[in-house]
mmCIF file of C-alpha atoms and ligand atoms in Angstrom:
data_model
loop_
_atom_site.group_PDB
_atom_site.id
_atom_site.type_symbol
_atom_site.label_atom_id
_atom_site.label_comp_id
_atom_site.label_asym_id
_atom_site.label_seq_id
_atom_site.Cartn_x
_atom_site.Cartn_y
_atom_site.Cartn_z
ATOM 1 C CA MET A 1 28.751 -63.534 -35.890
ATOM 2 C CA LYS A 2 25.653 -62.120 -36.740
ATOM 3 C CA ALA A 3 26.481 -59.818 -39.028
ATOM 4 C CA GLU A 4 28.834 -61.930 -40.609
ATOM 5 C CA ILE A 5 26.304 -64.945 -41.578
ATOM 6 C CA LEU A 6 23.913 -62.067 -42.200
ATOM 7 C CA THR A 7 26.739 -60.811 -44.823
ATOM 8 C CA LEU A 8 27.277 -64.449 -46.123
ATOM 9 C CA LEU A 9 23.875 -65.725 -46.716
ATOM 10 C CA ARG A 10 23.248 -62.593 -48.920
ATOM 11 C CA GLU A 11 26.358 -62.794 -51.444
ATOM 12 C CA ARG A 12 24.754 -66.026 -52.011
ATOM 13 C CA ALA A 13 21.602 -65.296 -52.438
ATOM 14 C CA ASP A 14 20.836 -68.992 -52.238
ATOM 15 C CA PHE A 15 21.268 -71.751 -49.863
ATOM 16 C CA VAL A 16 24.366 -71.780 -47.748
ATOM 17 C CA SER A 17 24.958 -75.285 -45.893
ATOM 18 C CA GLY A 18 25.091 -75.208 -41.874
ATOM 19 C CA GLN A 19 28.678 -76.879 -42.873
ATOM 20 C CA GLU A 20 29.884 -74.455 -44.843
ATOM 21 C CA LEU A 21 28.408 -71.900 -42.035
ATOM 22 C CA CYS A 22 30.744 -73.339 -39.730
ATOM 23 C CA GLU A 23 33.906 -74.193 -41.755
ATOM 24 C CA HIS A 24 33.700 -70.255 -42.337
ATOM 25 C CA PHE A 25 33.489 -69.479 -38.868
ATOM 26 C CA GLY A 26 35.496 -71.706 -37.558
ATOM 27 C CA VAL A 27 32.305 -72.394 -34.966
ATOM 28 C CA SER A 28 30.092 -75.739 -34.000
ATOM 29 C CA ARG A 29 26.892 -76.307 -35.723
ATOM 30 C CA THR A 30 25.413 -74.813 -32.222
ATOM 31 C CA ALA A 31 27.164 -71.776 -32.859
ATOM 32 C CA VAL A 32 25.669 -71.404 -35.874
ATOM 33 C CA TRP A 33 22.219 -72.061 -35.577
ATOM 34 C CA LYS A 34 21.482 -69.959 -32.364
ATOM 35 C CA GLY A 35 23.170 -67.086 -34.217
ATOM 36 C CA ILE A 36 20.499 -67.908 -36.973
ATOM 37 C CA ASN A 37 17.458 -67.930 -34.342
ATOM 38 C CA GLN A 38 18.951 -65.275 -32.929
ATOM 39 C CA LEU A 39 18.881 -63.319 -36.563
ATOM 40 C CA LYS A 40 15.564 -65.062 -36.679
ATOM 41 C CA LYS A 41 13.877 -63.459 -33.283
ATOM 42 C CA GLU A 42 14.982 -59.693 -35.070
ATOM 43 C CA GLY A 43 12.644 -60.229 -38.082
ATOM 44 C CA TYR A 44 14.979 -61.740 -40.607
ATOM 45 C CA LEU A 45 13.021 -64.616 -42.746
ATOM 46 C CA ILE A 46 16.190 -67.321 -42.983
ATOM 47 C CA GLU A 47 14.809 -70.394 -44.763
ATOM 48 C CA ALA A 48 16.304 -73.583 -43.072
ATOM 49 C CA VAL A 49 16.038 -76.320 -45.726
ATOM 50 C CA GLN A 50 17.528 -79.824 -44.254
ATOM 51 C CA ASN A 51 20.319 -80.777 -46.393
ATOM 52 C CA ARG A 52 20.456 -77.752 -47.919
ATOM 53 C CA GLY A 53 21.641 -74.867 -45.387
ATOM 54 C CA TYR A 54 19.974 -71.911 -44.437
ATOM 55 C CA ARG A 55 18.798 -69.031 -46.889
ATOM 56 C CA LEU A 56 18.193 -65.055 -46.531
ATOM 57 C CA ARG A 57 14.430 -64.388 -48.150
ATOM 58 C CA GLU A 58 15.647 -60.813 -49.452
ATOM 59 C CA GLU A 59 12.284 -59.554 -48.882
ATOM 60 C CA SER A 60 12.476 -59.244 -45.278
ATOM 61 C CA GLU A 61 11.287 -55.959 -44.575
ATOM 62 C CA GLU A 62 14.022 -53.379 -43.882
ATOM 63 C CA ILE A 63 15.521 -53.851 -40.353
ATOM 64 C CA TYR A 64 17.335 -51.158 -39.095
ATOM 65 C CA GLY A 65 19.769 -52.133 -36.403
ATOM 66 C CA GLN A 66 23.453 -53.124 -35.277
ATOM 67 C CA ASN A 67 23.593 -56.102 -37.456
ATOM 68 C CA GLU A 68 22.332 -55.226 -40.410
ATOM 69 C CA LEU A 69 24.496 -51.945 -40.687
ATOM 70 C CA ALA A 70 27.775 -54.468 -39.492
ATOM 71 C CA SER A 71 26.531 -56.716 -42.380
ATOM 72 C CA ARG A 72 25.874 -53.971 -45.083
ATOM 73 C CA ILE A 73 29.665 -52.481 -44.342
ATOM 74 C CA GLN A 74 32.100 -52.820 -47.414
ATOM 75 C CA THR A 75 35.176 -50.852 -46.904
ATOM 76 C CA LYS A 76 38.585 -51.258 -44.946
ATOM 77 C CA TRP A 77 38.415 -48.973 -42.511
ATOM 78 C CA MET A 78 36.033 -46.032 -43.082
ATOM 79 C CA GLY A 79 32.634 -47.441 -40.676
ATOM 80 C CA ARG A 80 34.583 -49.634 -38.658
ATOM 81 C CA PRO A 81 33.472 -50.190 -36.307
ATOM 82 C CA ALA A 82 29.943 -49.436 -37.146
ATOM 83 C CA LYS A 83 27.856 -48.792 -33.593
ATOM 84 C CA PHE A 84 23.649 -48.457 -33.785
ATOM 85 C CA TYR A 85 21.626 -46.897 -31.566
ATOM 86 C CA GLU A 86 17.978 -46.879 -31.574
ATOM 87 C CA GLU A 87 18.568 -43.244 -30.040
ATOM 88 C CA LEU A 88 20.758 -40.636 -29.021
ATOM 89 C CA SER A 89 19.840 -36.378 -28.283
ATOM 90 C CA SER A 90 22.664 -36.169 -31.496
ATOM 91 C CA THR A 91 25.245 -38.734 -33.046
ATOM 92 C CA ASN A 92 27.597 -35.563 -33.432
ATOM 93 C CA ALA A 93 27.142 -35.789 -29.803
ATOM 94 C CA GLN A 94 27.463 -38.676 -29.177
ATOM 95 C CA ALA A 95 30.730 -39.043 -31.697
ATOM 96 C CA LYS A 96 31.953 -36.114 -29.884
ATOM 97 C CA VAL A 97 31.999 -37.804 -26.232
ATOM 98 C CA GLU A 98 33.185 -41.244 -27.972
ATOM 99 C CA ALA A 99 36.556 -39.294 -30.475
ATOM 100 C CA GLU A 100 37.137 -37.779 -26.492
ATOM 101 C CA ASN A 101 37.199 -41.290 -25.266
ATOM 102 C CA GLY A 102 39.776 -42.315 -27.134
ATOM 103 C CA ALA A 103 37.382 -43.927 -30.372
ATOM 104 C CA GLN A 104 39.072 -44.671 -33.451
ATOM 105 C CA ALA A 105 38.852 -42.638 -36.483
ATOM 106 C CA GLY A 106 37.023 -44.186 -38.899
ATOM 107 C CA THR A 107 34.369 -45.238 -35.757
ATOM 108 C CA LEU A 108 30.567 -44.772 -37.234
ATOM 109 C CA ILE A 109 26.983 -43.818 -35.055
ATOM 110 C CA VAL A 110 24.733 -44.152 -36.661
ATOM 111 C CA THR A 111 20.986 -43.833 -35.140
ATOM 112 C CA ASP A 112 17.042 -44.264 -35.279
ATOM 113 C CA SER A 113 16.173 -40.856 -33.885
ATOM 114 C CA GLN A 114 17.879 -38.243 -32.907
ATOM 115 C CA SER A 115 15.984 -35.844 -29.542
ATOM 116 C CA ALA A 116 18.216 -32.797 -30.617
ATOM 117 C CA GLY A 117 19.231 -32.904 -33.811
ATOM 118 C CA ARG A 118 21.824 -30.454 -34.255
ATOM 119 C CA GLY A 119 21.780 -28.456 -38.033
ATOM 120 C CA ARG A 120 23.667 -25.675 -39.250
ATOM 121 C CA ARG A 121 23.963 -22.025 -37.890
ATOM 122 C CA GLY A 122 22.502 -22.847 -34.753
ATOM 123 C CA ARG A 123 19.342 -24.485 -36.164
ATOM 124 C CA GLY A 124 17.733 -27.926 -35.233
ATOM 125 C CA TRP A 125 17.669 -30.593 -37.676
ATOM 126 C CA SER A 126 14.039 -32.874 -37.386
ATOM 127 C CA SER A 127 15.251 -36.731 -36.513
ATOM 128 C CA PRO A 128 11.875 -38.818 -36.459
ATOM 129 C CA PRO A 129 12.413 -42.696 -35.747
ATOM 130 C CA GLY A 130 11.324 -45.006 -38.348
ATOM 131 C CA THR A 131 12.394 -42.441 -41.800
ATOM 132 C CA ASN A 132 15.482 -41.297 -41.912
ATOM 133 C CA VAL A 133 19.621 -41.160 -41.784
ATOM 134 C CA TYR A 134 21.191 -39.719 -38.980
ATOM 135 C CA PHE A 135 24.757 -40.497 -38.771
ATOM 136 C CA THR A 136 28.454 -38.979 -37.404
ATOM 137 C CA LEU A 137 31.565 -40.467 -38.967
ATOM 138 C CA ILE A 138 35.323 -39.746 -36.422
ATOM 139 C CA LEU A 139 37.880 -39.003 -38.367
ATOM 140 C CA LYS A 140 41.793 -38.069 -37.108
ATOM 141 C CA PRO A 141 43.370 -36.777 -39.708
ATOM 142 C CA GLU A 142 46.666 -35.279 -39.240
ATOM 143 C CA PHE A 143 46.642 -31.795 -41.814
ATOM 144 C CA ALA A 144 46.090 -28.298 -40.822
ATOM 145 C CA PRO A 145 43.037 -26.944 -39.214
ATOM 146 C CA ASP A 146 42.164 -24.910 -41.684
ATOM 147 C CA LYS A 147 41.957 -28.040 -43.885
ATOM 148 C CA ALA A 148 39.155 -30.057 -42.596
ATOM 149 C CA SER A 149 36.377 -27.682 -43.870
ATOM 150 C CA MET A 150 37.370 -29.219 -47.313
ATOM 151 C CA LEU A 151 36.080 -32.764 -45.600
ATOM 152 C CA THR A 152 32.664 -30.985 -46.384
ATOM 153 C CA LEU A 153 32.378 -30.920 -49.764
ATOM 154 C CA LEU A 154 34.079 -34.512 -49.733
ATOM 155 C CA MET A 155 31.160 -35.816 -47.691
ATOM 156 C CA ALA A 156 28.627 -34.137 -49.871
ATOM 157 C CA LEU A 157 29.960 -35.986 -52.758
ATOM 158 C CA ALA A 158 30.099 -38.739 -51.896
ATOM 159 C CA VAL A 159 26.581 -38.849 -50.090
ATOM 160 C CA ALA A 160 25.772 -38.010 -53.790
ATOM 161 C CA ARG A 161 27.538 -41.174 -55.139
ATOM 162 C CA GLY A 162 26.130 -42.921 -52.613
ATOM 163 C CA ILE A 163 22.866 -42.223 -53.148
ATOM 164 C CA ASN A 164 23.263 -42.695 -56.921
ATOM 165 C CA ARG A 165 25.059 -45.971 -56.465
ATOM 166 C CA SER A 166 21.989 -47.456 -54.056
ATOM 167 C CA LEU A 167 19.185 -45.806 -56.505
ATOM 168 C CA THR A 168 20.888 -47.701 -58.979
ATOM 169 C CA GLU A 169 20.879 -51.033 -57.166
ATOM 170 C CA ALA A 170 17.019 -49.931 -56.745
ATOM 171 C CA GLY A 171 16.557 -49.729 -60.563
ATOM 172 C CA GLU A 172 16.646 -46.501 -61.071
ATOM 173 C CA THR A 173 18.244 -46.045 -64.225
ATOM 174 C CA LYS A 174 21.281 -43.698 -64.464
ATOM 175 C CA GLU A 175 19.887 -41.235 -67.339
ATOM 176 C CA SER A 176 17.007 -40.552 -65.086
ATOM 177 C CA HIS A 177 18.970 -39.398 -61.509
ATOM 178 C CA THR A 178 18.330 -36.479 -61.111
ATOM 179 C CA LEU A 179 20.549 -35.535 -58.106
ATOM 180 C CA GLY A 180 23.251 -32.857 -56.975
ATOM 181 C CA ILE A 181 24.920 -30.413 -54.868
ATOM 182 C CA LYS A 182 24.216 -27.088 -53.991
ATOM 183 C CA TRP A 183 27.449 -25.212 -52.518
ATOM 184 C CA PRO A 184 28.795 -26.390 -50.312
ATOM 185 C CA ASN A 185 26.848 -29.135 -48.995
ATOM 186 C CA ASP A 186 23.600 -29.579 -49.365
ATOM 187 C CA ILE A 187 21.976 -32.622 -51.831
ATOM 188 C CA VAL A 188 19.467 -31.412 -54.090
ATOM 189 C CA VAL A 189 16.456 -33.378 -56.027
ATOM 190 C CA ASN A 190 14.702 -31.552 -58.551
ATOM 191 C CA GLY A 191 15.775 -27.970 -56.331
ATOM 192 C CA ARG A 192 14.800 -29.168 -52.969
ATOM 193 C CA LYS A 193 17.037 -30.119 -50.153
ATOM 194 C CA VAL A 194 17.169 -34.135 -49.539
ATOM 195 C CA CYS A 195 20.966 -34.110 -46.845
ATOM 196 C CA GLY A 196 22.506 -31.976 -44.486
ATOM 197 C CA ILE A 197 25.823 -32.363 -43.482
ATOM 198 C CA LEU A 198 27.157 -30.664 -40.461
ATOM 199 C CA THR A 199 31.099 -30.820 -39.578
ATOM 200 C CA GLU A 200 32.577 -30.290 -36.156
ATOM 201 C CA MET A 201 36.144 -30.239 -34.937
ATOM 202 C CA SER A 202 38.019 -29.985 -31.498
ATOM 203 C CA VAL A 203 41.550 -28.164 -32.242
ATOM 204 C CA GLU A 204 43.920 -28.201 -29.715
ATOM 205 C CA ARG A 205 47.067 -25.524 -30.542
ATOM 206 C CA ASP A 206 47.453 -26.230 -34.589
ATOM 207 C CA TYR A 207 46.342 -29.542 -34.162
ATOM 208 C CA ILE A 208 43.111 -31.473 -34.961
ATOM 209 C CA GLN A 209 42.258 -34.017 -32.221
ATOM 210 C CA TYR A 210 38.881 -34.876 -34.621
ATOM 211 C CA VAL A 211 36.663 -33.970 -37.200
ATOM 212 C CA VAL A 212 32.935 -35.138 -36.775
ATOM 213 C CA ILE A 213 31.200 -35.154 -39.803
ATOM 214 C CA GLY A 214 27.105 -35.859 -39.141
ATOM 215 C CA VAL A 215 24.857 -36.857 -42.208
ATOM 216 C CA GLY A 216 21.156 -36.324 -42.652
ATOM 217 C CA ILE A 217 18.943 -37.617 -44.912
ATOM 218 C CA ASN A 218 15.391 -37.534 -46.271
ATOM 219 C CA VAL A 219 14.958 -41.151 -46.904
ATOM 220 C CA LYS A 220 10.990 -41.804 -46.043
ATOM 221 C CA ARG A 221 7.706 -39.937 -47.596
ATOM 222 C CA GLN A 222 6.961 -37.618 -44.504
ATOM 223 C CA GLU A 223 5.279 -34.316 -43.068
ATOM 224 C CA PHE A 224 7.618 -31.507 -43.200
ATOM 225 C CA ALA A 225 7.539 -28.696 -41.043
ATOM 226 C CA PRO A 226 5.983 -25.378 -42.949
ATOM 227 C CA GLU A 227 9.179 -24.138 -42.965
ATOM 228 C CA ILE A 228 10.887 -26.513 -44.555
ATOM 229 C CA ALA A 229 8.036 -27.245 -46.216
ATOM 230 C CA ALA A 230 8.480 -26.183 -49.251
ATOM 231 C CA THR A 231 12.809 -26.840 -50.140
ATOM 232 C CA ALA A 232 12.825 -30.275 -48.347
ATOM 233 C CA ALA A 233 12.308 -33.668 -50.200
ATOM 234 C CA SER A 234 12.612 -37.181 -49.673
ATOM 235 C CA LEU A 235 14.874 -39.675 -51.582
ATOM 236 C CA GLU A 236 11.548 -42.135 -51.735
ATOM 237 C CA GLU A 237 8.974 -39.877 -52.586
ATOM 238 C CA GLU A 238 11.212 -37.997 -55.367
ATOM 239 C CA TYR A 239 12.192 -41.498 -56.905
ATOM 240 C CA GLY A 240 8.765 -43.622 -56.461
ATOM 241 C CA ARG A 241 11.855 -46.526 -55.075
ATOM 242 C CA LYS A 242 12.209 -47.563 -51.519
ATOM 243 C CA LEU A 243 15.919 -47.871 -50.097
ATOM 244 C CA SER A 244 17.486 -49.488 -47.196
ATOM 245 C CA ARG A 245 18.868 -47.079 -45.570
ATOM 246 C CA CYS A 246 21.818 -49.434 -44.173
ATOM 247 C CA ALA A 247 22.912 -50.060 -47.977
ATOM 248 C CA LEU A 248 22.688 -46.332 -48.458
ATOM 249 C CA ILE A 249 25.173 -45.357 -45.649
ATOM 250 C CA ALA A 250 27.221 -48.292 -46.676
ATOM 251 C CA ASN A 251 26.960 -46.695 -49.987
ATOM 252 C CA ILE A 252 28.090 -43.501 -49.154
ATOM 253 C CA LEU A 253 31.369 -44.938 -46.555
ATOM 254 C CA LYS A 254 32.483 -47.215 -49.752
ATOM 255 C CA ALA A 255 32.769 -43.801 -51.936
ATOM 256 C CA PHE A 256 33.601 -41.186 -48.856
ATOM 257 C CA GLU A 257 36.807 -44.120 -47.679
ATOM 258 C CA GLU A 258 38.127 -44.165 -51.931
ATOM 259 C CA ASP A 259 37.781 -40.127 -52.186
ATOM 260 C CA TYR A 260 38.833 -39.415 -48.834
ATOM 261 C CA ARG A 261 42.069 -41.453 -49.831
ATOM 262 C CA ILE A 262 42.209 -39.624 -53.166
ATOM 263 C CA PHE A 263 41.851 -36.013 -50.981
ATOM 264 C CA CYS A 264 45.299 -37.593 -48.562
ATOM 265 C CA LYS A 265 47.320 -37.147 -51.420
ATOM 266 C CA THR A 266 47.322 -33.486 -51.760
ATOM 267 C CA GLU A 267 45.366 -32.135 -49.229
ATOM 268 C CA ASN A 268 43.179 -30.795 -51.505
ATOM 269 C CA LEU A 269 40.374 -31.435 -53.666
ATOM 270 C CA SER A 270 42.333 -30.630 -57.008
ATOM 271 C CA ASP A 271 42.135 -34.819 -57.672
ATOM 272 C CA LEU A 272 38.256 -34.389 -57.105
ATOM 273 C CA ARG A 273 36.946 -31.260 -58.109
ATOM 274 C CA ALA A 274 35.850 -31.946 -61.723
ATOM 275 C CA TRP A 275 33.674 -34.763 -60.178
ATOM 276 C CA TYR A 276 32.360 -32.534 -58.020
ATOM 277 C CA ASP A 277 31.188 -30.228 -59.897
ATOM 278 C CA ALA A 278 29.286 -32.282 -62.181
ATOM 279 C CA PHE A 279 27.406 -32.418 -59.058
ATOM 280 C CA LEU A 280 27.027 -29.185 -58.962
ATOM 281 C CA VAL A 281 23.674 -27.303 -59.403
ATOM 282 C CA ASN A 282 24.688 -23.716 -59.262
ATOM 283 C CA ARG A 283 26.860 -24.235 -62.071
ATOM 284 C CA ASN A 284 26.641 -22.180 -64.782
ATOM 285 C CA ARG A 285 23.651 -19.863 -63.151
ATOM 286 C CA GLU A 286 22.720 -16.988 -61.723
ATOM 287 C CA VAL A 287 23.279 -17.109 -58.281
ATOM 288 C CA CYS A 288 23.141 -14.001 -55.250
ATOM 289 C CA VAL A 289 26.187 -14.332 -52.707
ATOM 290 C CA LEU A 290 25.007 -13.548 -48.791
ATOM 291 C CA GLU A 291 27.739 -11.911 -47.200
ATOM 292 C CA PRO A 292 27.703 -10.115 -43.260
ATOM 293 C CA GLY A 293 28.585 -7.109 -45.641
ATOM 294 C CA GLY A 294 25.436 -7.385 -48.195
ATOM 295 C CA GLU A 295 24.475 -9.237 -50.806
ATOM 296 C CA TYR A 296 26.086 -9.389 -55.046
ATOM 297 C CA ARG A 297 24.948 -11.839 -58.264
ATOM 298 C CA GLY A 298 27.207 -13.268 -60.181
ATOM 299 C CA VAL A 299 27.721 -16.617 -62.356
ATOM 300 C CA ALA A 300 29.073 -20.047 -60.291
ATOM 301 C CA ARG A 301 31.542 -20.812 -62.310
ATOM 302 C CA GLY A 302 32.673 -24.229 -59.814
ATOM 303 C CA ILE A 303 35.345 -24.391 -56.938
ATOM 304 C CA ASN A 304 38.814 -23.956 -56.937
ATOM 305 C CA ASP A 305 41.049 -26.161 -55.156
ATOM 306 C CA VAL A 306 39.992 -25.627 -52.173
ATOM 307 C CA GLY A 307 36.717 -25.772 -52.105
ATOM 308 C CA GLU A 308 35.394 -22.455 -52.303
ATOM 309 C CA LEU A 309 32.822 -21.623 -55.127
ATOM 310 C CA LEU A 310 33.924 -19.572 -58.166
ATOM 311 C CA VAL A 311 31.493 -16.699 -59.229
ATOM 312 C CA GLU A 312 32.134 -14.791 -62.135
ATOM 313 C CA LEU A 313 30.678 -11.553 -62.268
ATOM 314 C CA ALA A 314 28.872 -9.137 -65.042
ATOM 315 C CA ASP A 315 32.595 -7.435 -65.078
ATOM 316 C CA GLY A 316 34.271 -10.665 -65.900
ATOM 317 C CA THR A 317 35.979 -11.248 -62.384
ATOM 318 C CA VAL A 318 36.506 -14.144 -60.388
ATOM 319 C CA LYS A 319 34.910 -13.933 -56.903
ATOM 320 C CA GLU A 320 36.308 -16.905 -54.737
ATOM 321 C CA VAL A 321 33.671 -17.729 -52.353
ATOM 322 C CA TYR A 322 34.453 -19.337 -49.094
ATOM 323 C CA ALA A 323 31.814 -20.804 -47.629
ATOM 324 C CA GLY A 324 32.047 -19.692 -44.104
ATOM 325 C CA GLU A 325 30.014 -16.873 -43.591
ATOM 326 C CA VAL A 326 28.145 -17.088 -46.744
ATOM 327 C CA SER A 327 25.596 -18.136 -48.094
ATOM 328 C CA VAL A 328 24.798 -18.914 -51.734
ATOM 329 C CA ARG A 329 21.007 -18.800 -52.927
ATOM 330 C CA GLY A 330 19.778 -18.743 -56.765
ATOM 331 C CA ILE A 331 18.239 -15.782 -58.088
ATOM 332 C CA TYR A 332 14.745 -17.805 -57.804
ATOM 333 C CA GLY A 333 14.334 -19.251 -54.825
ATOM 334 C CA TYR A 334 16.923 -22.343 -53.008
ATOM 335 C CA VAL A 335 18.893 -23.559 -55.545
HETATM 336 C C1 BTN B 401 22.480 -28.288 -41.916
HETATM 337 O O1 BTN B 401 21.290 -27.943 -41.167
HETATM 338 O O2 BTN B 401 22.031 -28.418 -43.087
HETATM 339 C C2 BTN B 401 23.004 -29.801 -41.336
HETATM 340 C C3 BTN B 401 22.179 -31.008 -41.044
HETATM 341 C C4 BTN B 401 23.257 -31.685 -39.951
HETATM 342 C C5 BTN B 401 21.891 -33.156 -39.660
HETATM 343 C C6 BTN B 401 22.650 -33.927 -39.421
HETATM 344 S S1 BTN B 401 21.771 -35.514 -38.647
HETATM 345 C C7 BTN B 401 23.647 -36.205 -38.420
HETATM 346 C C8 BTN B 401 23.959 -35.721 -37.689
HETATM 347 N N1 BTN B 401 23.397 -35.324 -36.359
HETATM 348 C C9 BTN B 401 23.425 -33.793 -35.960
HETATM 349 O O3 BTN B 401 22.823 -33.671 -34.674
HETATM 350 N N2 BTN B 401 23.118 -33.247 -36.658
HETATM 351 C C10 BTN B 401 23.453 -34.163 -38.354
#
């Protein structure tokens, strides 16, 4: 009930009477009072005024925890339930355990810090506490395993949309959002990476048992390790605005729920690719495609219906680049 009280107080942004809260939740005044007191103990600034009721003061410092997270989620099923942990080895590892144990599709695992955060290609993912967003979503889709790689692009689109929504809520003007997607799934701001996505799945014979999509977003100003300092950035530093991490997660899930519904109609990206391409920072830029067997250059034109990058070569032929073993670099740097 505490998360629901928070949602209601936040939405109203004014006093809500104790009587209304009792009726809304079908509980006694004492139960409401207890809930409010527990929220105050968690750090929420809630005013209580006789004959007027309770009001949440929005200038409360960001509280990152279970009730805040649950109170922000506005989806039908994506991110339900939402589970918050103070620390985990990795949200992907935890999500896999929970998926094996029967967690329902849509379950969200969030943590404040990871002791063994995982990146792509066997790399680690720096995950200090109090700084960033680390979450993993569990899905149990009914489509064939070869379609799952598109979910990573779908999540990249949702992250880009969710961040934009949060920036707008924080007062950033639409025109100045400079966020993009570096194919297939890095989110970049001013040419530097603010988010990485790691999708893993368990397949039995020809059927997906579960997919876990892990997202790490650099939110607050921080010192990056020397090896990534030139290519990594954080949202608050790039935009000079404070963002609520829980609201950011909620905005991403809202976008992902919408995009996933569209995706499931066709089981491909045909209805979303124009949108994805609008965020694609490599679009119409010269790129270098690094394959296990060598490298070549061309101009990136966008993605096709299955999320492959269309690269136009000098002779006019167009290559369809599949993300698997390949990486794409701008010829003058990371983007
Ligand atoms: C990349 O290398 O770009 C992907 C990084 C993915 C990091 C996220 S943080 C939350 C989730 N849990 C993990 O251990 N990894 C992903």
